[in-house]
Amino acid sequence: MAGGIITVIITITTTLSFFLTSQPPKSYYHSLYISSSLSSNQSISNHLYILTRRPHLAGTEANAEAASHVLSTLITNHIKSHLSEYAVSLTYPNTRSLTLTHPPPKPPTTFSLQQVVYKDDPYADVADQVEPTFHAYAKSGTVTAPVAYVNYGRVEDYTTVEKSGVNISGCIVLARYGEIYRGDIVENAYAAGAVGVLIYTDRKDYGGGGGGTKWFPDEKWMPPSGVQVGSVFNGVGDPTTPGWASSMEGCERLSEEEVERGGDVPLIPSLPISGADGEEILRAIGGVVADEGWQGDQDAPVYRIGPGPGVIELSYKAKQVISTIQNVIGIIEGVEEPDRFVILGNHRDAWTFGAADPNSGTAALLEVAERFEKLRKEGWKSRRTIIFCNWDAEEYGLIGSTEWVEENREILSAKAVAYLNVDVAVAGAGFHASATPQLDQLIIEVTKQVQDPDNSSQTVHDSWVKTTKYTKIGRLGGGGSDYAAFVQHIGVPSTDISFGNGYPVYHSMYDDFVWMSKFGDPMFQRHVAAASIWGLVALKLADEEILPFNYSSYVNELQKSAKDLDAELSDKNINLIPLFKSIEKMKTAAEWINKEIKEMREKKGWAFMWKNQPWKLREINDRLMMAERALTDRDGLPGRPWNKHLIYAPSKHNDYGSKCFPGIDDAVKNANKFETKDSWRSVQHEIWRVARVITQASLVLHGELT
Ligand SMILES: [Zn+2]
């Protein structure tokens, strides 16, 4: 449903007048890109409908079919495209069973572990193609033990359990989803001595709370039979090829034992279960009544910690295979700087139908490609190269993007200007963004130009400020999506955007087109807005003479984090001066380059510069591009060599959490635990390392040899 006739006429007349005079400026095309005459919610919803007709898990034929749709759409839009394939280790469920034994005389309960088809479900005919509920990379095995309840399964939850005098060792734990990454739930359980893990969806968190009795398809909430599946792998990329690509022509591969020794795959079995099954198990747990914060909604039974008297028998057997996965790569070659890349990425593989996660993003990606083609027909040519990436096997552990980045590491390190990720483009209302800080300002500026999809009288920026009081931008240290390899492994400036933040049917079989068109985005206008913001950020990065990066935001972020660290370590004998000094250097360098750019723009202008001193513009852009790379270190974080970025990485006990100065943070936690001279010396060492990369970044920004 594109814009009205009037907009179309205005567009045509302005285009004509430019055509008659001279080549319009890039800004003309950028405005045209976000105009209603070029966008189409109808085309986006069509793409989403096609992409989500069948469940399309990584490694399946259905996902290869979805790849063909993406590939052919890119090719139709005259984007030079190819498949980039890898042979990777994936797991699927082979057999599963779960039995709860109650104290006599109640007979045991054997759970069906089935998600049920809903009333008038248009996908009922393909429901048998939904993979049985499981955790990818879960350990195979059968365990029988009394069951204990551990809330969200965080480190602090185990501390609470211990304080209640309950011994978890040898138990099967029941944890609820919601606060941390599921792989960490399993790892924390293992560390506490548990022998198996069940993770359920509590209706307090995903069912609307308040004893709600309505759920999908009547309301947006997760049905009682709904199960959140997902990966429990704690690493990144193919577990059998850590740090190198899983090449199709054959490559070195770790054995199963070596992978287990690596410590990123679980060593105890686990299963995800529904809210209804979780509640049934909670009824069989006695012992100490859990705290208020651990309880369910008003109609839920009283949650107790246990262990027992209920006894669980959990059996899981995985099918481990080497599968072919397919990234789709599409390239619009830049005219003036073809060797500088602006990369847009989204994954395609889904646990089930994937309407929100991830194909709302795929539909938006295809919309961006279609609008770029319309711009080209109007005469637009990109200054830099734009690359579309549609990743595979993200759900298993960011595999498609990681293998590609590992394989192309040196080329990307030399040429990638920025990576722009969208995973779930739309799960509801409200704009959310995360970025490496030099891109904050660009995101803010772009949201001022795009109309709010839920209120046409204001911009996305207006509503963003209204809901969060200020333009809150998250950071990209977490392991939640495909930006991880770009930011954390090779140091490419990146962004990640979405509308809506979390949604109840996440990773269940109810994440389908019906849910999206009833609750996620009934008019598909949020999809349109997501494509507008995503594409406009890409266009500005691809076309502006000087890269729209501002390192002053980075400096502010570093200062804030350093002050927090200072407060945390105030009573320790730790010297933070090197860190503060390095940030001061970066501040001076950021001011210096900003001043250089400003003077050049005011005194000479970009047209003059490109004609007479193109090398000088190029040199400034290279400094802006490479400063982020300088924040990486060859050795990476202690014990996490793949994580090269010393400023951002996942928090150690929650992969979804982004941590600033992760190496220092790990060392401090360790020192607080052991309180030895050596452990505090490691803290000081990590501070020096961070100070050194920040100093490197400021030298790059400043651009002169010492
Ligand atoms: Zn996703």
XYZ file of C-alpha atoms in Angstrom, residues 58-664:
607
model
C 19.021 -24.619 9.414
C 20.144 -27.561 7.312
C 16.643 -28.417 6.056
C 15.308 -28.440 2.531
C 12.689 -25.846 3.523
C 15.448 -23.450 4.534
C 17.231 -24.007 1.222
C 13.938 -23.096 -0.446
C 13.779 -19.893 1.589
C 17.372 -19.184 0.472
C 16.254 -19.498 -3.164
C 13.534 -16.934 -2.537
C 16.056 -14.484 -1.110
C 18.571 -15.168 -3.891
C 16.036 -14.782 -6.688
C 14.602 -11.583 -5.189
C 18.085 -10.046 -5.022
C 18.854 -11.134 -8.588
C 15.514 -9.779 -9.855
C 16.591 -6.459 -8.383
C 19.849 -6.550 -10.342
C 22.000 -7.268 -7.320
C 24.934 -9.542 -8.132
C 24.340 -12.470 -5.766
C 25.693 -15.857 -4.811
C 25.422 -18.554 -2.156
C 28.225 -18.842 0.349
C 28.047 -22.369 1.750
C 29.652 -24.099 4.736
C 29.633 -27.652 6.077
C 28.878 -27.301 9.783
C 28.073 -29.489 12.745
C 24.371 -29.223 13.676
C 22.210 -31.281 16.031
C 18.584 -32.391 15.823
C 16.508 -34.383 18.325
C 16.473 -38.124 17.844
C 14.542 -39.385 20.892
C 13.169 -37.533 23.936
C 11.145 -38.589 26.949
C 10.197 -37.034 30.244
C 8.468 -38.707 33.179
C 7.558 -37.311 36.590
C 7.162 -39.789 39.445
C 4.991 -38.540 42.301
C 4.873 -39.950 45.805
C 2.357 -42.855 45.830
C -0.510 -43.347 45.241
C -0.477 -40.820 42.380
C 0.616 -42.523 39.153
C 3.606 -41.167 37.219
C 3.071 -38.508 34.560
C 4.621 -39.043 31.159
C 4.722 -35.769 29.266
C 3.783 -35.663 25.578
C 6.300 -32.873 24.813
C 4.051 -31.689 21.985
C 3.046 -28.168 21.047
C -0.600 -28.251 19.939
C -2.056 -26.891 16.715
C -4.427 -23.994 17.447
C -8.014 -23.468 16.271
C -8.162 -22.702 12.531
C -4.364 -22.916 12.311
C -3.616 -22.404 8.595
C -0.287 -24.173 9.119
C -1.814 -27.351 10.588
C -0.902 -29.245 7.410
C 2.809 -28.604 7.937
C 2.808 -28.808 11.755
C 4.523 -32.205 11.511
C 7.504 -30.456 9.887
C 8.132 -28.532 13.106
C 11.121 -30.223 14.763
C 10.202 -31.825 18.146
C 11.071 -29.476 21.014
C 14.751 -29.685 21.999
C 17.883 -27.772 22.885
C 20.479 -27.627 20.115
C 23.836 -29.118 21.246
C 22.242 -30.533 24.417
C 24.128 -33.488 25.844
C 22.604 -36.889 25.073
C 21.824 -39.087 28.063
C 19.278 -40.410 30.539
C 19.165 -39.107 34.094
C 16.809 -39.816 36.996
C 16.825 -37.570 40.063
C 14.656 -35.540 42.442
C 13.689 -32.196 40.941
C 14.506 -28.778 42.451
C 13.275 -25.307 41.428
C 15.940 -22.638 40.763
C 13.982 -19.595 39.486
C 15.789 -18.143 36.418
C 18.866 -20.293 36.971
C 21.199 -17.319 37.449
C 24.347 -17.455 39.574
C 22.570 -15.386 42.246
C 19.622 -17.820 42.255
C 21.984 -20.634 43.261
C 23.328 -18.434 46.044
C 19.744 -18.048 47.293
C 19.195 -21.813 47.082
C 22.359 -22.423 49.054
C 21.300 -19.890 51.700
C 17.977 -21.731 52.068
C 20.010 -24.768 53.066
C 19.079 -26.758 49.969
C 21.655 -28.965 48.294
C 21.217 -29.034 44.526
C 23.979 -31.524 43.889
C 22.724 -34.623 42.077
C 19.311 -33.053 41.312
C 17.566 -32.246 38.059
C 16.798 -28.539 38.184
C 13.713 -26.801 36.840
C 14.455 -23.226 35.744
C 12.255 -20.687 34.029
C 13.159 -18.741 30.919
C 13.509 -15.017 30.911
C 16.542 -13.392 32.493
C 19.635 -14.995 30.972
C 20.721 -16.971 27.902
C 19.551 -20.604 28.082
C 23.093 -21.921 27.522
C 24.116 -20.139 30.703
C 21.124 -21.624 32.568
C 22.504 -25.081 31.712
C 26.088 -24.124 32.505
C 25.162 -22.628 35.885
C 23.164 -25.765 36.729
C 26.149 -27.945 35.850
C 28.427 -25.770 37.972
C 26.032 -26.214 40.899
C 26.246 -30.005 40.575
C 22.901 -30.656 38.847
C 22.672 -33.719 36.599
C 19.967 -32.465 34.227
C 18.030 -29.313 33.393
C 14.436 -28.532 32.402
C 13.614 -24.994 31.272
C 9.980 -23.909 31.104
C 8.039 -20.823 30.068
C 6.304 -19.326 33.108
C 2.978 -17.685 32.280
C 3.852 -14.862 34.641
C 6.515 -13.821 32.113
C 5.107 -15.039 28.787
C 1.401 -15.567 29.441
C 0.383 -12.018 30.237
C 0.426 -12.648 33.998
C -2.486 -11.896 36.262
C -3.945 -15.353 35.757
C -4.701 -14.553 32.131
C -6.769 -17.227 30.439
C -6.393 -15.992 26.891
C -3.510 -16.670 24.633
C -2.642 -17.049 20.967
C -4.602 -17.085 18.632
C -6.977 -14.901 20.746
C -4.253 -12.819 22.384
C -0.544 -12.342 21.768
C 0.485 -14.539 24.733
C 2.171 -17.933 24.653
C -0.320 -20.833 24.896
C 0.180 -23.212 27.877
C 1.514 -25.861 25.496
C 4.004 -23.450 23.885
C 7.685 -24.280 24.195
C 10.661 -21.983 23.647
C 13.292 -24.081 21.918
C 16.831 -22.848 21.242
C 20.543 -23.493 21.435
C 22.462 -24.189 24.633
C 25.873 -23.826 22.977
C 27.987 -21.247 24.768
C 30.462 -20.620 21.970
C 30.214 -18.849 18.611
C 30.199 -20.456 15.169
C 30.567 -24.132 14.298
C 31.696 -25.857 17.541
C 34.022 -28.140 15.551
C 35.923 -25.280 13.822
C 36.645 -22.638 16.471
C 38.339 -19.624 14.862
C 38.445 -20.939 11.300
C 35.891 -21.495 8.539
C 33.989 -24.770 8.040
C 34.961 -24.879 4.398
C 32.962 -27.027 1.964
C 36.140 -28.442 0.463
C 37.128 -29.925 3.812
C 38.923 -28.440 6.781
C 40.420 -29.287 10.141
C 37.678 -30.327 12.550
C 37.745 -31.020 16.279
C 36.598 -34.428 17.538
C 33.587 -34.702 19.854
C 35.942 -35.133 22.842
C 37.933 -32.053 21.860
C 34.722 -30.019 21.528
C 33.640 -31.164 25.008
C 37.026 -30.262 26.450
C 36.646 -26.798 24.927
C 33.967 -26.144 27.541
C 31.314 -24.495 25.354
C 28.962 -27.463 24.938
C 26.840 -28.652 27.879
C 27.946 -31.712 29.801
C 24.488 -32.559 31.226
C 21.236 -33.199 29.302
C 18.498 -30.585 29.111
C 15.048 -30.120 27.590
C 12.818 -27.091 27.085
C 9.232 -27.641 28.284
C 5.902 -25.836 28.198
C 4.359 -23.662 30.895
C 1.726 -26.316 31.583
C 4.356 -29.038 32.071
C 6.494 -26.737 34.209
C 3.536 -26.058 36.478
C 2.752 -29.756 36.832
C 6.338 -30.403 37.918
C 6.241 -27.453 40.344
C 3.227 -29.069 42.031
C 5.404 -32.077 42.771
C 8.133 -30.034 44.439
C 7.936 -29.665 48.237
C 10.287 -28.291 50.833
C 11.139 -24.648 51.444
C 8.670 -22.111 49.991
C 10.517 -19.900 47.526
C 10.747 -16.108 47.942
C 8.068 -13.789 46.611
C 10.167 -12.906 43.556
C 10.432 -16.568 42.651
C 6.663 -17.188 42.604
C 4.374 -17.417 39.571
C 1.243 -15.428 38.772
C -1.849 -15.309 40.999
C -3.356 -18.609 39.855
C -0.101 -20.553 39.915
C 0.599 -23.102 42.665
C 2.973 -22.098 45.477
C 6.512 -22.595 44.181
C 8.822 -24.469 46.505
C 12.512 -25.199 46.042
C 12.532 -28.926 46.866
C 14.340 -31.073 46.014
C 11.617 -33.658 45.422
C 9.541 -35.432 46.383
C 8.840 -35.479 42.628
C 11.436 -37.470 40.718
C 12.179 -36.784 37.060
C 13.419 -39.184 34.454
C 14.819 -37.162 31.575
C 16.072 -38.846 28.443
C 17.439 -37.123 25.371
C 19.337 -38.430 22.396
C 20.661 -36.098 19.734
C 21.302 -36.707 16.072
C 24.608 -35.064 15.202
C 25.230 -34.286 11.527
C 27.481 -32.268 9.278
C 25.002 -30.152 7.287
C 25.365 -27.710 4.442
C 24.295 -24.193 5.352
C 23.813 -21.355 2.888
C 24.430 -17.667 3.355
C 23.039 -15.547 0.519
C 25.393 -12.703 -0.403
C 24.297 -9.848 -2.711
C 26.581 -7.052 -3.866
C 25.899 -3.558 -5.229
C 29.296 -2.385 -6.320
C 30.220 1.164 -5.364
C 31.162 3.551 -8.145
C 33.781 5.745 -6.453
C 35.017 3.501 -3.642
C 34.196 -0.103 -4.583
C 36.724 -1.376 -2.049
C 34.826 0.032 0.934
C 31.975 -2.153 2.204
C 28.746 -1.239 3.955
C 27.214 -4.549 5.007
C 23.579 -5.272 5.869
C 22.902 -8.612 7.555
C 19.962 -10.660 8.777
C 19.566 -14.378 9.362
C 17.013 -16.554 7.604
C 16.950 -19.868 9.503
C 14.216 -20.202 12.124
C 13.347 -22.676 14.879
C 9.870 -22.964 13.427
C 8.029 -20.566 11.077
C 10.100 -17.573 12.158
C 7.636 -14.770 11.373
C 9.194 -12.398 13.895
C 12.520 -14.164 14.457
C 14.087 -13.691 11.948
C 11.986 -13.289 8.807
C 10.468 -9.937 9.715
C 14.101 -8.908 9.246
C 14.497 -10.893 6.011
C 11.342 -9.287 4.587
C 12.754 -5.877 5.541
C 16.107 -6.763 3.925
C 14.346 -7.609 0.655
C 12.366 -4.368 0.901
C 15.632 -2.433 1.239
C 16.995 -4.249 -1.851
C 13.849 -3.430 -3.830
C 13.954 0.240 -2.834
C 17.650 0.477 -3.779
C 16.754 -0.882 -7.219
C 14.036 1.785 -7.539
C 16.620 4.410 -6.571
C 19.003 3.092 -9.213
C 16.265 3.467 -11.803
C 16.072 7.112 -10.691
C 19.777 7.513 -11.333
C 21.300 6.840 -7.906
C 24.742 5.272 -7.793
C 26.340 4.157 -4.578
C 29.700 5.690 -3.708
C 30.806 2.639 -1.690
C 29.941 -1.042 -2.137
C 26.793 -2.260 -0.384
C 26.632 -5.932 0.593
C 23.453 -7.799 1.554
C 24.013 -10.861 3.751
C 21.277 -13.330 4.584
C 22.775 -15.671 7.177
C 22.051 -19.306 7.876
C 22.266 -21.283 11.158
C 22.205 -18.190 13.358
C 19.920 -19.962 15.789
C 22.463 -22.694 16.465
C 25.202 -20.257 17.473
C 25.581 -17.411 14.947
C 27.173 -19.974 12.651
C 26.614 -18.607 9.106
C 27.878 -15.117 9.911
C 30.758 -16.366 12.058
C 32.093 -18.818 9.448
C 31.883 -16.100 6.777
C 33.681 -13.525 8.917
C 36.337 -16.078 9.862
C 36.850 -17.036 6.210
C 36.956 -13.424 4.961
C 38.664 -11.968 8.000
C 41.515 -10.138 6.305
C 39.427 -8.691 3.461
C 36.747 -7.503 5.868
C 39.320 -6.076 8.268
C 40.766 -4.030 5.429
C 37.549 -2.939 3.732
C 34.443 -3.106 5.951
C 33.175 0.331 6.912
C 30.215 -0.866 8.984
C 27.962 -3.850 9.639
C 24.241 -3.176 10.070
C 22.367 -6.062 11.666
C 18.650 -6.692 11.900
C 17.515 -9.940 13.460
C 13.888 -9.558 14.555
C 12.864 -6.414 12.634
C 9.424 -6.342 14.229
C 7.937 -7.982 17.316
C 5.717 -5.079 18.370
C 5.743 -1.301 18.796
C 8.619 0.930 19.890
C 12.038 1.480 18.330
C 15.136 -0.117 19.872
C 18.751 0.303 18.838
C 22.185 -0.905 19.826
C 25.457 0.230 18.282
C 29.137 0.744 18.677
C 29.119 4.321 19.999
C 30.601 6.163 16.987
C 27.339 5.322 15.174
C 24.957 6.659 17.872
C 24.550 10.048 16.268
C 23.853 8.618 12.810
C 21.046 6.412 14.184
C 19.531 9.350 16.048
C 19.656 11.573 12.954
C 18.046 8.926 10.773
C 15.170 8.313 13.226
C 14.406 12.046 12.976
C 13.728 11.567 9.263
C 11.475 8.510 9.460
C 7.773 8.643 10.307
C 6.622 6.770 13.411
C 4.671 3.739 12.118
C 2.224 3.992 15.026
C 1.572 7.721 14.916
C 1.919 9.542 11.614
C 2.029 12.960 13.271
C 5.484 12.307 14.691
C 8.855 10.797 13.819
C 10.366 7.581 15.181
C 12.715 9.832 17.126
C 9.802 11.680 18.803
C 8.209 8.485 20.062
C 11.576 7.002 21.019
C 12.322 9.999 23.242
C 8.815 9.881 24.716
C 9.039 6.247 25.757
C 12.597 6.054 27.043
C 13.011 9.740 28.105
C 16.178 9.896 26.036
C 17.513 8.073 22.999
C 18.740 5.012 24.805
C 21.177 3.012 22.676
C 22.392 -0.393 23.827
C 25.847 -1.834 23.158
C 26.913 -4.827 21.111
C 28.871 -6.920 23.567
C 26.129 -9.544 23.841
C 26.154 -12.776 21.873
C 22.515 -12.440 20.838
C 22.872 -12.022 17.083
C 25.053 -11.909 13.978
C 26.840 -8.643 14.797
C 28.988 -10.647 17.257
C 31.669 -11.767 14.771
C 31.857 -8.305 13.187
C 32.204 -6.375 16.442
C 33.778 -8.813 18.842
C 36.063 -10.773 16.531
C 37.299 -8.201 13.996
C 36.207 -4.774 15.289
C 33.818 -3.466 12.636
C 31.570 -0.541 13.697
C 28.045 -1.987 13.869
C 24.389 -1.366 14.632
C 21.399 -3.546 15.511
C 17.828 -2.242 15.353
C 14.271 -3.503 15.900
C 10.702 -2.525 16.621
C 9.419 -4.179 19.777
C 11.682 -5.820 22.287
C 10.945 -9.436 23.123
C 7.631 -11.146 22.435
C 5.810 -14.009 24.166
C 5.767 -16.646 21.402
C 9.544 -16.320 20.817
C 11.140 -19.550 19.445
C 7.833 -21.452 19.654
C 5.688 -22.889 16.830
C 3.322 -19.932 17.300
C 5.805 -17.427 15.837
C 3.943 -17.528 12.518
C 2.438 -15.180 9.934
C -0.922 -15.197 11.757
C 0.701 -13.988 14.994
C 2.560 -11.265 13.111
C -0.446 -9.998 11.183
C -2.705 -10.058 14.264
C -0.347 -8.778 16.960
C 3.189 -8.002 15.815
C 2.427 -5.610 12.971
C -1.158 -5.701 11.642
C -0.556 -3.008 8.981
C 3.084 -3.960 8.271
C 3.953 -0.293 8.747
C 6.518 -1.128 11.439
C 8.252 -3.310 8.861
C 8.226 -0.352 6.467
C 9.756 1.893 9.144
C 12.407 -0.702 10.019
C 13.390 -0.932 6.333
C 13.434 2.878 6.125
C 15.790 3.291 9.061
C 18.014 0.351 8.144
C 18.357 1.367 4.496
C 18.836 5.052 5.223
C 21.644 4.331 7.692
C 23.215 2.174 4.946
C 22.778 4.869 2.289
C 24.408 7.542 4.423
C 27.323 5.248 5.209
C 27.607 4.289 1.553
C 27.262 7.758 0.048
C 28.503 10.463 2.393
C 31.904 11.818 1.431
C 33.109 11.609 5.017
C 31.897 8.611 7.018
C 29.221 9.759 9.490
C 31.104 8.490 12.561
C 31.472 10.452 15.758
C 34.077 9.171 18.178
C 33.140 11.711 20.848
C 30.228 9.411 21.775
C 32.738 6.589 22.146
C 34.842 8.700 24.466
C 31.779 9.505 26.606
C 30.929 5.824 26.869
C 34.474 4.895 27.841
C 34.584 7.661 30.443
C 31.312 6.487 31.976
C 32.482 2.893 32.181
C 35.881 3.888 33.577
C 34.194 5.960 36.313
C 31.967 3.008 37.228
C 35.042 0.831 37.447
C 36.800 3.432 39.569
C 33.885 3.421 42.026
C 33.861 -0.376 42.106
C 37.594 -0.582 42.839
C 37.867 2.444 45.145
C 39.002 0.399 48.149
C 41.467 -1.732 46.173
C 45.076 -1.035 45.449
C 44.531 -0.736 41.706
C 45.855 2.038 39.477
C 43.297 3.276 36.956
C 45.362 6.244 35.775
C 46.604 4.443 32.616
C 42.999 3.842 31.601
C 41.889 7.443 32.243
C 44.970 8.743 30.427
C 44.269 6.622 27.355
C 40.667 7.869 27.260
C 41.959 11.458 27.460
C 44.177 10.719 24.450
C 41.192 9.366 22.564
C 39.198 12.465 23.498
C 41.886 14.725 22.042
C 42.107 12.580 18.906
C 38.318 12.561 18.417
C 38.201 16.352 18.788
C 41.118 16.679 16.400
C 39.565 14.631 13.610
C 36.150 16.293 14.087
C 37.864 19.685 13.738
C 39.791 18.583 10.660
C 36.562 17.415 9.023
C 34.687 20.588 9.943
C 37.400 22.884 8.565
C 37.673 20.928 5.373
C 33.911 21.057 4.831
C 33.683 24.776 5.568
C 36.815 25.986 3.809
C 37.027 23.713 0.794
C 33.891 21.639 0.470
C 33.628 18.005 -0.504
C 33.310 18.547 -4.252
C 36.594 20.450 -4.303
C 38.266 17.848 -2.128
C 37.162 14.908 -4.266
C 38.410 16.677 -7.350
C 41.724 17.912 -6.022
C 42.711 15.915 -2.942
C 40.738 12.670 -2.970
C 43.560 10.915 -1.109
C 43.041 13.272 1.838
C 39.336 12.374 2.185
C 40.233 8.750 1.812
C 42.869 9.074 4.518
C 40.394 10.621 6.975
C 37.799 7.937 6.219
C 40.368 5.210 6.776
C 41.201 6.626 10.191
C 37.491 6.672 11.084
C 37.034 3.128 9.827
C 40.160 1.633 11.399
C 39.887 3.176 14.895
C 37.366 0.497 15.893
C 39.742 -2.259 14.682
C 42.391 -0.864 17.009
C 40.198 -1.763 19.990
C 40.782 -5.439 19.226
C 43.778 -7.371 20.445
C 45.375 -10.396 18.772
C 45.339 -12.511 21.930
C 41.747 -11.661 22.823
C 40.210 -11.938 26.263
C 41.831 -14.274 28.805
C 40.331 -17.726 28.276
C 38.219 -16.403 25.387
C 40.704 -16.007 22.521
C 37.995 -15.627 19.847
C 36.771 -12.469 21.597
C 39.354 -9.988 20.319
C 37.507 -6.783 21.229
C 38.664 -5.564 24.615
C 35.863 -3.013 25.118
C 32.767 -5.117 24.355
C 32.062 -8.823 24.912
C 29.285 -10.938 26.393
C 28.980 -10.987 30.135
C 30.474 -14.256 31.371
C 27.323 -15.592 33.070
C 24.792 -14.262 30.596
C 25.626 -14.420 26.909
C 22.777 -11.976 26.144
C 24.282 -9.303 28.407
C 26.782 -6.801 26.983
C 29.767 -6.038 29.172
C 32.077 -3.047 28.941
C 35.768 -3.877 29.667
C 34.935 -7.600 29.881
C 38.538 -8.674 30.525
C 38.844 -6.332 33.497
